[in-house]
Tab-separated table of C-alpha atoms and ligand atoms in Angstrom:
chain	number	residue	atom	x	y	z
A	1	UNK	CA	82.833	72.581	95.209
A	2	UNK	CA	84.033	76.118	95.869
A	3	UNK	CA	80.980	77.778	94.386
A	4	UNK	CA	78.485	76.065	96.649
A	5	UNK	CA	80.782	76.381	99.676
A	6	UNK	CA	81.262	80.091	99.029
A	7	UNK	CA	77.520	80.660	98.781
A	8	UNK	CA	77.034	79.032	102.157
A	9	UNK	CA	79.933	80.822	103.900
A	10	UNK	CA	77.835	81.913	106.909
A	11	UNK	CA	77.385	78.270	107.973
A	12	UNK	CA	80.997	78.388	109.276
A	13	UNK	CA	79.869	80.997	111.837
A	14	UNK	CA	77.289	78.722	113.508
A	15	UNK	CA	77.859	79.150	117.292
A	16	UNK	CA	76.918	75.498	117.881
A	17	UNK	CA	79.766	74.050	115.802
A	18	UNK	CA	82.369	71.985	117.690
A	19	UNK	CA	85.654	70.587	116.430
A	20	UNK	CA	87.327	67.222	116.917
A	21	UNK	CA	90.386	69.345	117.864
A	22	UNK	CA	89.356	69.393	121.537
A	23	UNK	CA	91.443	72.444	122.529
A	24	UNK	CA	89.383	74.533	120.082
A	25	UNK	CA	86.206	73.911	122.116
A	26	UNK	CA	87.461	75.559	125.326
A	27	UNK	CA	85.347	78.745	125.783
A	28	UNK	CA	88.405	80.985	126.369
A	29	UNK	CA	90.268	79.694	123.314
A	30	UNK	CA	90.925	82.442	120.735
A	31	UNK	CA	90.836	79.964	117.852
A	32	UNK	CA	87.611	77.926	117.836
A	33	UNK	CA	86.186	76.395	114.662
A	34	UNK	CA	84.193	79.622	114.118
A	35	UNK	CA	87.430	81.626	113.671
A	36	UNK	CA	89.900	79.856	111.310
A	37	UNK	CA	92.374	82.769	110.894
A	38	UNK	CA	95.166	82.607	108.295
A	39	UNK	CA	98.883	82.970	108.982
A	40	UNK	CA	102.390	81.990	107.878
A	41	UNK	CA	104.366	79.503	109.969
A	42	UNK	CA	107.371	77.186	109.948
A	43	UNK	CA	108.309	74.404	112.355
A	44	UNK	CA	111.153	72.173	113.473
A	45	UNK	CA	110.512	69.519	110.870
A	46	UNK	CA	110.085	71.985	108.011
A	47	UNK	CA	111.868	75.350	108.115
A	48	UNK	CA	110.079	76.630	105.010
A	49	UNK	CA	107.441	79.263	105.872
A	50	UNK	CA	103.997	78.255	104.563
A	51	UNK	CA	100.279	78.967	104.961
A	52	UNK	CA	98.517	77.707	108.074
A	53	UNK	CA	95.191	78.115	109.829
A	54	UNK	CA	94.962	78.305	113.626
A	55	UNK	CA	92.632	75.788	115.321
A	56	UNK	CA	92.762	75.448	119.113
A	57	UNK	CA	96.377	74.945	120.185
A	58	UNK	CA	97.365	73.692	116.730
A	59	UNK	CA	98.061	74.891	113.201
A	60	UNK	CA	96.583	73.231	110.145
A	61	UNK	CA	99.140	72.953	107.309
A	62	UNK	CA	97.158	73.802	104.172
A	63	UNK	CA	99.919	72.687	101.790
A	64	UNK	CA	99.746	69.155	103.247
A	65	UNK	CA	95.948	69.077	102.930
A	66	UNK	CA	96.100	70.331	99.327
A	67	UNK	CA	98.719	67.714	98.400
A	68	UNK	CA	96.467	64.997	99.787
A	69	UNK	CA	93.646	66.233	97.572
A	70	UNK	CA	91.533	67.435	100.492
A	71	UNK	CA	91.287	71.021	99.185
A	72	UNK	CA	90.247	72.470	95.844
A	73	UNK	CA	93.348	74.662	95.675
A	74	UNK	CA	96.768	73.687	94.360
A	75	UNK	CA	99.387	73.083	97.104
A	76	UNK	CA	101.760	75.635	95.498
A	77	UNK	CA	99.366	78.405	96.548
A	78	UNK	CA	100.099	77.535	100.186
A	79	UNK	CA	103.834	76.788	99.861
A	80	UNK	CA	104.523	80.484	100.091
A	81	UNK	CA	106.234	82.909	102.477
A	82	UNK	CA	103.178	85.194	102.391
A	83	UNK	CA	99.402	85.026	102.047
A	84	UNK	CA	99.351	87.502	99.148
A	85	UNK	CA	98.948	84.926	96.353
A	86	UNK	CA	96.075	83.203	98.144
A	87	UNK	CA	94.394	86.507	99.033
A	88	UNK	CA	94.664	87.606	95.383
A	89	UNK	CA	92.490	84.642	94.301
A	90	UNK	CA	89.469	86.592	95.560
A	91	UNK	CA	86.588	86.473	97.967
A	92	UNK	CA	84.788	83.436	96.510
A	93	UNK	CA	88.001	81.420	97.103
A	94	UNK	CA	88.461	82.748	100.683
A	95	UNK	CA	84.887	81.815	101.466
A	96	UNK	CA	85.030	78.438	99.771
A	97	UNK	CA	88.227	77.463	101.597
A	98	UNK	CA	86.944	78.625	104.978
A	99	UNK	CA	83.735	76.608	104.491
A	100	UNK	CA	85.758	73.540	103.464
A	101	UNK	CA	88.099	73.832	106.477
A	102	UNK	CA	85.118	74.266	108.792
A	103	UNK	CA	83.616	71.037	107.419
A	104	UNK	CA	86.939	69.146	107.692
A	105	UNK	CA	87.429	70.200	111.324
A	106	UNK	CA	83.815	69.659	112.440
A	107	UNK	CA	83.474	67.128	115.245
A	108	UNK	CA	81.418	64.592	113.290
A	109	UNK	CA	83.461	64.688	110.071
A	110	UNK	CA	85.677	61.588	109.954
A	111	UNK	CA	87.562	62.522	106.762
A	112	UNK	CA	90.623	64.005	108.478
A	113	UNK	CA	89.754	63.129	112.077
A	114	UNK	CA	90.117	59.397	111.464
A	115	UNK	CA	93.047	59.541	109.055
A	116	UNK	CA	95.938	59.363	111.521
A	117	UNK	CA	98.638	59.439	108.838
A	118	UNK	CA	97.533	62.708	107.245
A	119	UNK	CA	96.503	64.255	110.558
A	120	UNK	CA	99.981	63.687	111.975
A	121	UNK	CA	101.560	65.713	109.159
A	122	UNK	CA	98.808	68.320	108.753
A	123	UNK	CA	98.234	69.300	112.393
A	124	UNK	CA	101.236	70.987	114.035
A	125	UNK	CA	101.395	71.989	117.710
A	126	UNK	CA	101.682	75.771	118.063
A	127	UNK	CA	104.437	75.281	120.616
A	128	UNK	CA	106.579	73.680	117.889
A	129	UNK	CA	105.949	76.451	115.368
A	130	UNK	CA	107.378	79.850	114.583
A	131	UNK	CA	104.994	82.492	113.245
A	132	UNK	CA	106.054	84.916	110.525
A	133	UNK	CA	104.698	88.159	109.090
A	134	UNK	CA	101.507	86.913	107.389
A	135	UNK	CA	101.540	89.227	104.358
A	136	UNK	CA	103.992	91.125	102.253
A	137	UNK	CA	102.828	94.706	102.839
A	138	UNK	CA	103.251	97.043	99.844
A	139	UNK	CA	101.843	100.070	101.647
A	140	UNK	CA	100.869	101.107	105.157
A	141	UNK	CA	98.471	103.884	106.123
A	142	UNK	CA	97.569	104.879	109.657
A	143	UNK	CA	94.354	106.679	110.525
A	144	UNK	CA	93.333	108.765	113.551
A	145	UNK	CA	89.709	107.759	113.933
A	146	UNK	CA	88.970	107.561	117.668
A	147	UNK	CA	87.193	110.722	118.768
A	148	UNK	CA	88.142	110.104	122.413
A	149	UNK	CA	91.831	109.786	121.463
A	150	UNK	CA	91.762	112.896	119.258
A	151	UNK	CA	90.078	114.909	122.031
A	152	UNK	CA	92.581	113.706	124.634
A	153	UNK	CA	95.588	114.597	122.461
A	154	UNK	CA	94.060	117.904	121.325
A	155	UNK	CA	93.368	118.870	124.940
A	156	UNK	CA	96.901	117.997	125.995
A	157	UNK	CA	98.825	119.770	123.237
A	158	UNK	CA	96.465	122.519	122.094
A	159	UNK	CA	93.297	123.735	123.756
A	160	UNK	CA	90.816	121.671	125.829
A	161	UNK	CA	88.015	123.986	124.684
A	162	UNK	CA	88.771	123.370	120.998
A	163	UNK	CA	90.342	119.936	121.209
A	164	UNK	CA	89.097	118.744	117.813
A	165	UNK	CA	90.387	120.643	114.797
A	166	UNK	CA	87.529	121.676	112.436
A	167	UNK	CA	88.432	119.039	109.817
A	168	UNK	CA	88.306	116.081	112.233
A	169	UNK	CA	84.526	115.543	112.057
A	170	UNK	CA	84.586	115.754	108.233
A	171	UNK	CA	87.670	113.704	107.261
A	172	UNK	CA	88.894	110.291	108.458
A	173	UNK	CA	92.358	111.802	109.134
A	174	UNK	CA	95.334	109.622	108.175
A	175	UNK	CA	98.947	109.654	107.008
A	176	UNK	CA	101.018	107.398	104.795
A	177	UNK	CA	103.163	105.281	107.096
A	178	UNK	CA	106.271	103.162	106.637
A	179	UNK	CA	105.799	99.550	105.449
A	180	UNK	CA	109.438	98.396	105.716
A	181	UNK	CA	109.513	98.381	109.514
A	182	UNK	CA	106.315	96.397	110.137
A	183	UNK	CA	107.185	93.313	112.200
A	184	UNK	CA	105.317	90.311	113.523
A	185	UNK	CA	104.450	89.853	117.198
A	186	UNK	CA	107.433	88.690	119.260
A	187	UNK	CA	110.006	90.760	117.362
A	188	UNK	CA	112.026	92.928	119.805
A	189	UNK	CA	111.769	96.699	119.304
A	190	UNK	CA	114.860	98.873	119.747
A	191	UNK	CA	114.257	102.218	121.424
A	192	UNK	CA	114.742	104.834	118.700
A	193	UNK	CA	117.254	107.646	118.642
A	194	UNK	CA	116.186	110.954	117.175
A	195	UNK	CA	115.942	114.711	117.496
A	196	UNK	CA	114.389	115.834	120.752
A	197	UNK	CA	113.708	119.394	121.769
A	198	UNK	CA	113.944	119.711	125.530
A	199	UNK	CA	111.881	122.562	126.994
A	200	UNK	CA	114.846	124.497	128.426
A	201	UNK	CA	117.164	124.164	125.415
A	202	UNK	CA	117.138	126.477	122.450
A	203	UNK	CA	118.205	123.745	120.014
A	204	UNK	CA	117.326	120.019	119.869
A	205	UNK	CA	119.571	117.234	121.117
A	206	UNK	CA	120.147	113.890	119.362
A	207	UNK	CA	119.559	110.895	121.601
A	208	UNK	CA	117.356	108.066	122.764
A	209	UNK	CA	113.647	108.745	123.089
A	210	UNK	CA	112.603	109.317	126.704
A	211	UNK	CA	108.902	109.104	125.912
A	212	UNK	CA	108.479	105.767	124.140
A	213	UNK	CA	104.814	104.792	123.905
A	214	UNK	CA	102.379	102.349	122.351
A	215	UNK	CA	99.273	102.947	120.275
A	216	UNK	CA	96.636	100.224	120.655
A	217	UNK	CA	95.102	99.813	117.202
A	218	UNK	CA	93.434	97.332	114.890
A	219	UNK	CA	94.680	96.961	111.336
A	220	UNK	CA	92.882	95.729	108.234
A	221	UNK	CA	94.441	93.990	105.255
A	222	UNK	CA	93.364	94.801	101.698
A	223	UNK	CA	92.107	91.686	99.912
A	224	UNK	CA	90.908	93.102	96.591
A	225	UNK	CA	92.869	95.869	94.835
A	226	UNK	CA	91.530	99.047	93.269
A	227	UNK	CA	92.757	100.681	90.070
A	228	UNK	CA	94.638	103.964	89.911
A	229	UNK	CA	92.070	106.707	89.379
A	230	UNK	CA	89.135	104.721	90.784
A	231	UNK	CA	87.358	105.719	94.002
A	232	UNK	CA	85.873	102.907	96.100
A	233	UNK	CA	82.227	103.453	97.041
A	234	UNK	CA	81.706	103.510	100.804
A	235	UNK	CA	78.837	101.008	100.531
A	236	UNK	CA	81.058	98.429	98.835
A	237	UNK	CA	84.428	99.219	100.438
A	238	UNK	CA	84.266	96.304	102.922
A	239	UNK	CA	84.345	93.878	99.982
A	240	UNK	CA	87.979	94.950	99.520
A	241	UNK	CA	88.968	93.899	103.060
A	242	UNK	CA	90.399	90.415	103.651
A	243	UNK	CA	90.664	90.541	107.419
A	244	UNK	CA	91.983	92.184	110.563
A	245	UNK	CA	94.955	92.044	112.944
A	246	UNK	CA	95.987	93.689	116.205
A	247	UNK	CA	98.413	96.544	115.608
A	248	UNK	CA	100.822	98.410	117.884
A	249	UNK	CA	101.902	101.715	116.369
A	250	UNK	CA	104.992	102.272	118.551
A	251	UNK	CA	105.457	106.024	118.997
A	252	UNK	CA	108.260	108.216	120.370
A	253	UNK	CA	106.309	111.154	121.786
A	254	UNK	CA	109.287	113.479	122.312
A	255	UNK	CA	110.532	112.990	118.731
A	256	UNK	CA	106.946	113.344	117.497
A	257	UNK	CA	106.296	116.590	119.310
A	258	UNK	CA	109.338	118.268	117.728
A	259	UNK	CA	108.967	116.928	114.167
A	260	UNK	CA	105.234	116.693	113.464
A	261	UNK	CA	104.568	120.286	112.397
A	262	UNK	CA	104.133	120.903	109.429
A	263	UNK	CA	103.990	117.462	107.745
A	264	UNK	CA	103.059	114.931	110.433
A	265	UNK	CA	104.895	112.017	112.030
A	266	UNK	CA	108.127	110.646	110.521
A	267	UNK	CA	110.953	109.240	112.703
A	268	UNK	CA	108.632	109.125	115.711
A	269	UNK	CA	106.605	106.331	114.073
A	270	UNK	CA	108.818	104.869	111.341
A	271	UNK	CA	111.112	102.742	113.560
A	272	UNK	CA	108.606	99.891	114.192
A	273	UNK	CA	104.983	98.778	113.909
A	274	UNK	CA	104.006	95.361	115.316
A	275	UNK	CA	101.075	93.260	114.074
A	276	UNK	CA	99.604	89.992	115.354
A	277	UNK	CA	100.419	86.894	113.270
A	278	UNK	CA	96.878	85.629	112.526
A	279	UNK	CA	94.591	87.452	110.108
A	280	UNK	CA	90.997	87.024	111.267
A	281	UNK	CA	88.782	87.227	108.182
A	282	UNK	CA	86.018	89.788	107.954
A	283	UNK	CA	83.701	86.810	107.367
A	284	UNK	CA	84.579	85.373	110.811
A	285	UNK	CA	83.879	88.798	112.363
A	286	UNK	CA	80.449	89.080	110.721
A	287	UNK	CA	78.446	87.925	113.814
A	288	UNK	CA	80.080	90.735	115.826
A	289	UNK	CA	79.077	93.574	113.530
A	290	UNK	CA	77.417	96.421	115.459
A	291	UNK	CA	76.182	99.990	115.180
A	292	UNK	CA	78.850	102.673	114.754
A	293	UNK	CA	78.594	105.839	116.897
A	294	UNK	CA	76.254	108.492	115.567
A	295	UNK	CA	78.030	110.965	113.285
A	296	UNK	CA	77.240	114.625	113.619
A	297	UNK	CA	77.465	116.462	111.263
A	298	UNK	CA	76.355	113.892	108.724
A	299	UNK	CA	79.427	113.141	106.563
A	300	UNK	CA	79.645	114.224	102.922
A	301	UNK	CA	77.804	111.838	100.622
A	302	UNK	CA	80.897	109.854	99.488
A	303	UNK	CA	81.427	108.885	103.175
A	304	UNK	CA	77.872	107.645	103.811
A	305	UNK	CA	76.815	104.011	104.182
A	306	UNK	CA	73.606	102.433	105.391
A	307	UNK	CA	73.610	99.672	108.004
A	308	UNK	CA	76.085	98.565	110.641
A	309	UNK	CA	79.808	98.908	109.962
A	310	UNK	CA	81.432	98.792	113.417
A	311	UNK	CA	82.704	95.597	115.088
A	312	UNK	CA	82.453	94.635	118.754
A	313	UNK	CA	86.062	93.685	119.545
A	314	UNK	CA	87.233	93.670	123.178
A	315	UNK	CA	90.783	94.976	123.556
A	316	UNK	CA	93.365	94.877	126.344
A	317	UNK	CA	96.882	96.175	126.882
A	318	UNK	CA	99.259	94.255	129.162
A	319	UNK	CA	102.654	95.421	130.465
A	320	UNK	CA	105.322	93.012	131.735
A	321	UNK	CA	108.335	94.656	133.367
A	322	UNK	CA	111.793	93.126	132.892
A	323	UNK	CA	112.071	89.893	134.899
A	324	UNK	CA	108.425	89.812	135.930
A	325	UNK	CA	106.496	86.603	135.289
A	326	UNK	CA	103.039	88.097	134.792
A	327	UNK	CA	101.830	90.933	132.610
A	328	UNK	CA	99.570	93.497	134.230
A	329	UNK	CA	96.543	94.785	132.333
A	330	UNK	CA	96.840	98.560	132.075
A	331	UNK	CA	93.948	99.320	129.731
A	332	UNK	CA	90.669	97.820	128.495
A	333	UNK	CA	88.658	99.214	125.608
A	334	UNK	CA	86.646	98.226	122.531
A	335	UNK	CA	87.003	98.734	118.776
A	336	UNK	CA	83.301	99.621	118.525
A	337	UNK	CA	84.032	103.101	119.928
A	338	UNK	CA	85.736	104.191	116.669
A	339	UNK	CA	84.042	107.227	115.125
A	340	UNK	CA	85.040	106.506	111.508
A	341	UNK	CA	84.477	102.998	110.114
A	342	UNK	CA	86.920	100.971	108.022
A	343	UNK	CA	84.639	101.430	105.011
A	344	UNK	CA	84.748	105.205	105.428
A	345	UNK	CA	88.534	105.140	105.826
A	346	UNK	CA	88.869	103.175	102.591
A	347	UNK	CA	86.390	105.371	100.698
A	348	UNK	CA	88.308	108.441	101.806
A	349	UNK	CA	91.729	106.891	101.051
A	350	UNK	CA	90.711	106.249	97.430
A	351	UNK	CA	88.433	109.283	96.841
A	352	UNK	CA	91.062	111.123	94.818
A	353	UNK	CA	92.098	108.058	92.812
A	354	UNK	CA	94.822	106.613	95.071
A	355	UNK	CA	94.843	102.845	94.424
A	356	UNK	CA	95.169	100.115	97.065
A	357	UNK	CA	96.977	96.785	96.591
A	358	UNK	CA	96.576	93.268	97.969
A	359	UNK	CA	98.339	93.143	101.338
A	360	UNK	CA	98.157	96.877	102.059
A	361	UNK	CA	97.769	97.515	105.783
A	362	UNK	CA	95.484	100.199	107.218
A	363	UNK	CA	95.782	101.096	110.915
A	364	UNK	CA	92.648	102.300	112.699
A	365	UNK	CA	94.327	104.919	114.829
A	366	UNK	CA	94.707	104.665	118.597
A	367	UNK	CA	91.574	103.181	120.131
A	368	UNK	CA	90.587	104.991	123.305
A	369	UNK	CA	87.314	104.569	125.144
A	370	UNK	CA	85.329	107.083	127.166
A	371	UNK	CA	86.925	106.327	130.577
A	372	UNK	CA	90.472	106.932	131.942
A	373	UNK	CA	91.175	103.166	132.190
A	374	UNK	CA	90.299	102.694	128.513
A	375	UNK	CA	93.103	104.742	126.936
A	376	UNK	CA	94.992	103.252	123.998
A	377	UNK	CA	98.288	104.994	124.783
A	378	UNK	CA	100.409	105.842	127.830
A	379	UNK	CA	100.448	109.444	126.608
A	380	UNK	CA	96.769	109.584	127.522
A	381	UNK	CA	96.602	107.291	130.560
A	382	UNK	CA	99.516	109.141	132.257
A	383	UNK	CA	98.547	112.507	130.745
A	384	UNK	CA	101.963	113.034	129.093
A	385	UNK	CA	103.773	111.545	132.089
A	386	UNK	CA	102.184	113.830	134.675
A	387	UNK	CA	100.185	111.009	136.330
A	388	UNK	CA	102.393	107.899	136.295
A	389	UNK	CA	100.744	104.467	136.369
A	390	UNK	CA	101.144	102.592	139.642
A	391	UNK	CA	102.072	98.968	138.890
A	392	UNK	CA	101.424	95.992	141.167
A	393	UNK	CA	105.194	95.432	141.381
A	394	UNK	CA	105.476	98.763	143.212
A	395	UNK	CA	107.097	100.422	140.213
A	396	UNK	CA	105.589	103.323	138.291
A	397	UNK	CA	105.489	104.052	134.552
A	398	UNK	CA	105.183	107.380	132.781
A	399	UNK	CA	106.343	105.867	129.505
A	400	UNK	CA	107.850	102.529	128.426
A	401	UNK	CA	111.166	101.475	129.996
A	402	UNK	CA	113.854	99.221	128.524
A	403	UNK	CA	112.984	95.572	129.120
A	404	UNK	CA	109.238	96.208	129.223
A	405	UNK	CA	107.124	93.911	127.105
A	406	UNK	CA	103.841	95.335	125.804
A	407	UNK	CA	101.129	92.850	124.900
A	408	UNK	CA	97.909	93.683	123.037
A	409	UNK	CA	95.017	91.216	123.079
A	410	UNK	CA	91.677	91.264	121.317
A	411	UNK	CA	88.612	89.047	120.937
A	412	UNK	CA	84.942	89.008	120.017
A	413	UNK	CA	82.761	87.384	122.657
A	414	UNK	CA	80.235	84.871	121.332
A	415	UNK	CA	77.815	82.729	123.317
A	416	UNK	CA	80.122	80.091	124.825
A	417	UNK	CA	83.055	80.824	122.500
A	418	UNK	CA	85.233	83.707	121.379
A	419	UNK	CA	86.717	84.689	118.054
A	420	UNK	CA	90.150	85.965	119.107
A	421	UNK	CA	93.219	87.562	117.601
A	422	UNK	CA	95.804	85.984	119.921
A	423	UNK	CA	98.390	88.530	120.998
A	424	UNK	CA	100.542	91.275	119.537
A	425	UNK	CA	103.654	91.581	121.716
A	426	UNK	CA	106.995	93.322	121.612
A	427	UNK	CA	109.801	93.754	124.141
A	428	UNK	CA	111.727	97.019	124.169
A	429	UNK	CA	115.527	96.855	123.899
A	430	UNK	CA	117.865	99.729	124.856
A	431	UNK	CA	118.722	102.327	122.203
A	432	UNK	CA	121.853	101.888	120.061
A	433	UNK	CA	124.852	104.028	121.042
A	434	UNK	CA	124.874	107.441	119.364
A	435	UNK	CA	127.821	109.317	117.870
B	501	MN	MN1	98.759	105.476	115.196
């Protein structure tokens, strides 16, 4: 069953498909039958975290379906606190399962639709569920691949005339980040303490960051490992990607500015990174593939790939001040602006023999567009605090204040439907007392 399903995986992307889960057919819904993203959830009736798939306003419990013999996989694969074991079964299995779920949820398929007993146990309302970190993440790498972002930051801190350092157009710049502090959307983020060098002081102080910021990013999850010593070819690198999430690389700009020379960010980034709970598979994103920006100079040969390797993903940042009912959109941009592609990032990451593992997370780097209202960080949109944002509440923001909730959203727009990522949110709590 899996073989034939896997071969026909693109059928699950048919824009005309509808589901008998009515909420999935609403055009603004992030989780139509064409999406079917994977996550880890628990609910009131069962506190054990397990694998689920989002459909409309519900979650499909894959362990229940497997136990009832409706899936080819063993239920134990889905009775797990992470997706790693399932992801490790490989791309033919991901594709076969997605095709099977698409068939089961299709409007005219009576198999699950008309079986009230199984449906009652297998379909859980999202409002009754708690979402967990979807993968165990062995390693986290963050790139710096938006040309607009790199030019903005280079202009601010170095020289507007030479904003890009000479290596930027040759290397997908990145650093090895911290995996232990990656949290799922909804987890509060405590303002970090750290060393800050104030302009008028000779020595740094130790205290709470005064320039707490976001970085709007996408992340991709490694689905197929590579061996130590092996370089992944750029042309085939996407085959190692399971799917994508929204990612907020929380950043303390004042700590960063003091610590980052000579070895890059450390405490300014290591305190928290938030990801969205649903992993949208690369297969579901296939219809939204598009042309990447032209690269000049042409990259070295190990970074070349023919064809289209960018993805058209609309992105938004919302800010909700403490006590406010509505979030205000403060930025709109698109993932397609990224100069370096995911395939190039992965080819470069492994070019010297560094291996990647199932569940590894790669951040894209802050995604900024070409206009001032399309910045992926407050650092850029307020120009390091010099031009505060005017909020509808009458307040202003140079950087994030305690009690602010920051909400990232992302979706691909199809004809009459969207393949969405849901949201990636975090509320900022005051810093811990210092000694
Ligand atoms: Mn970043």
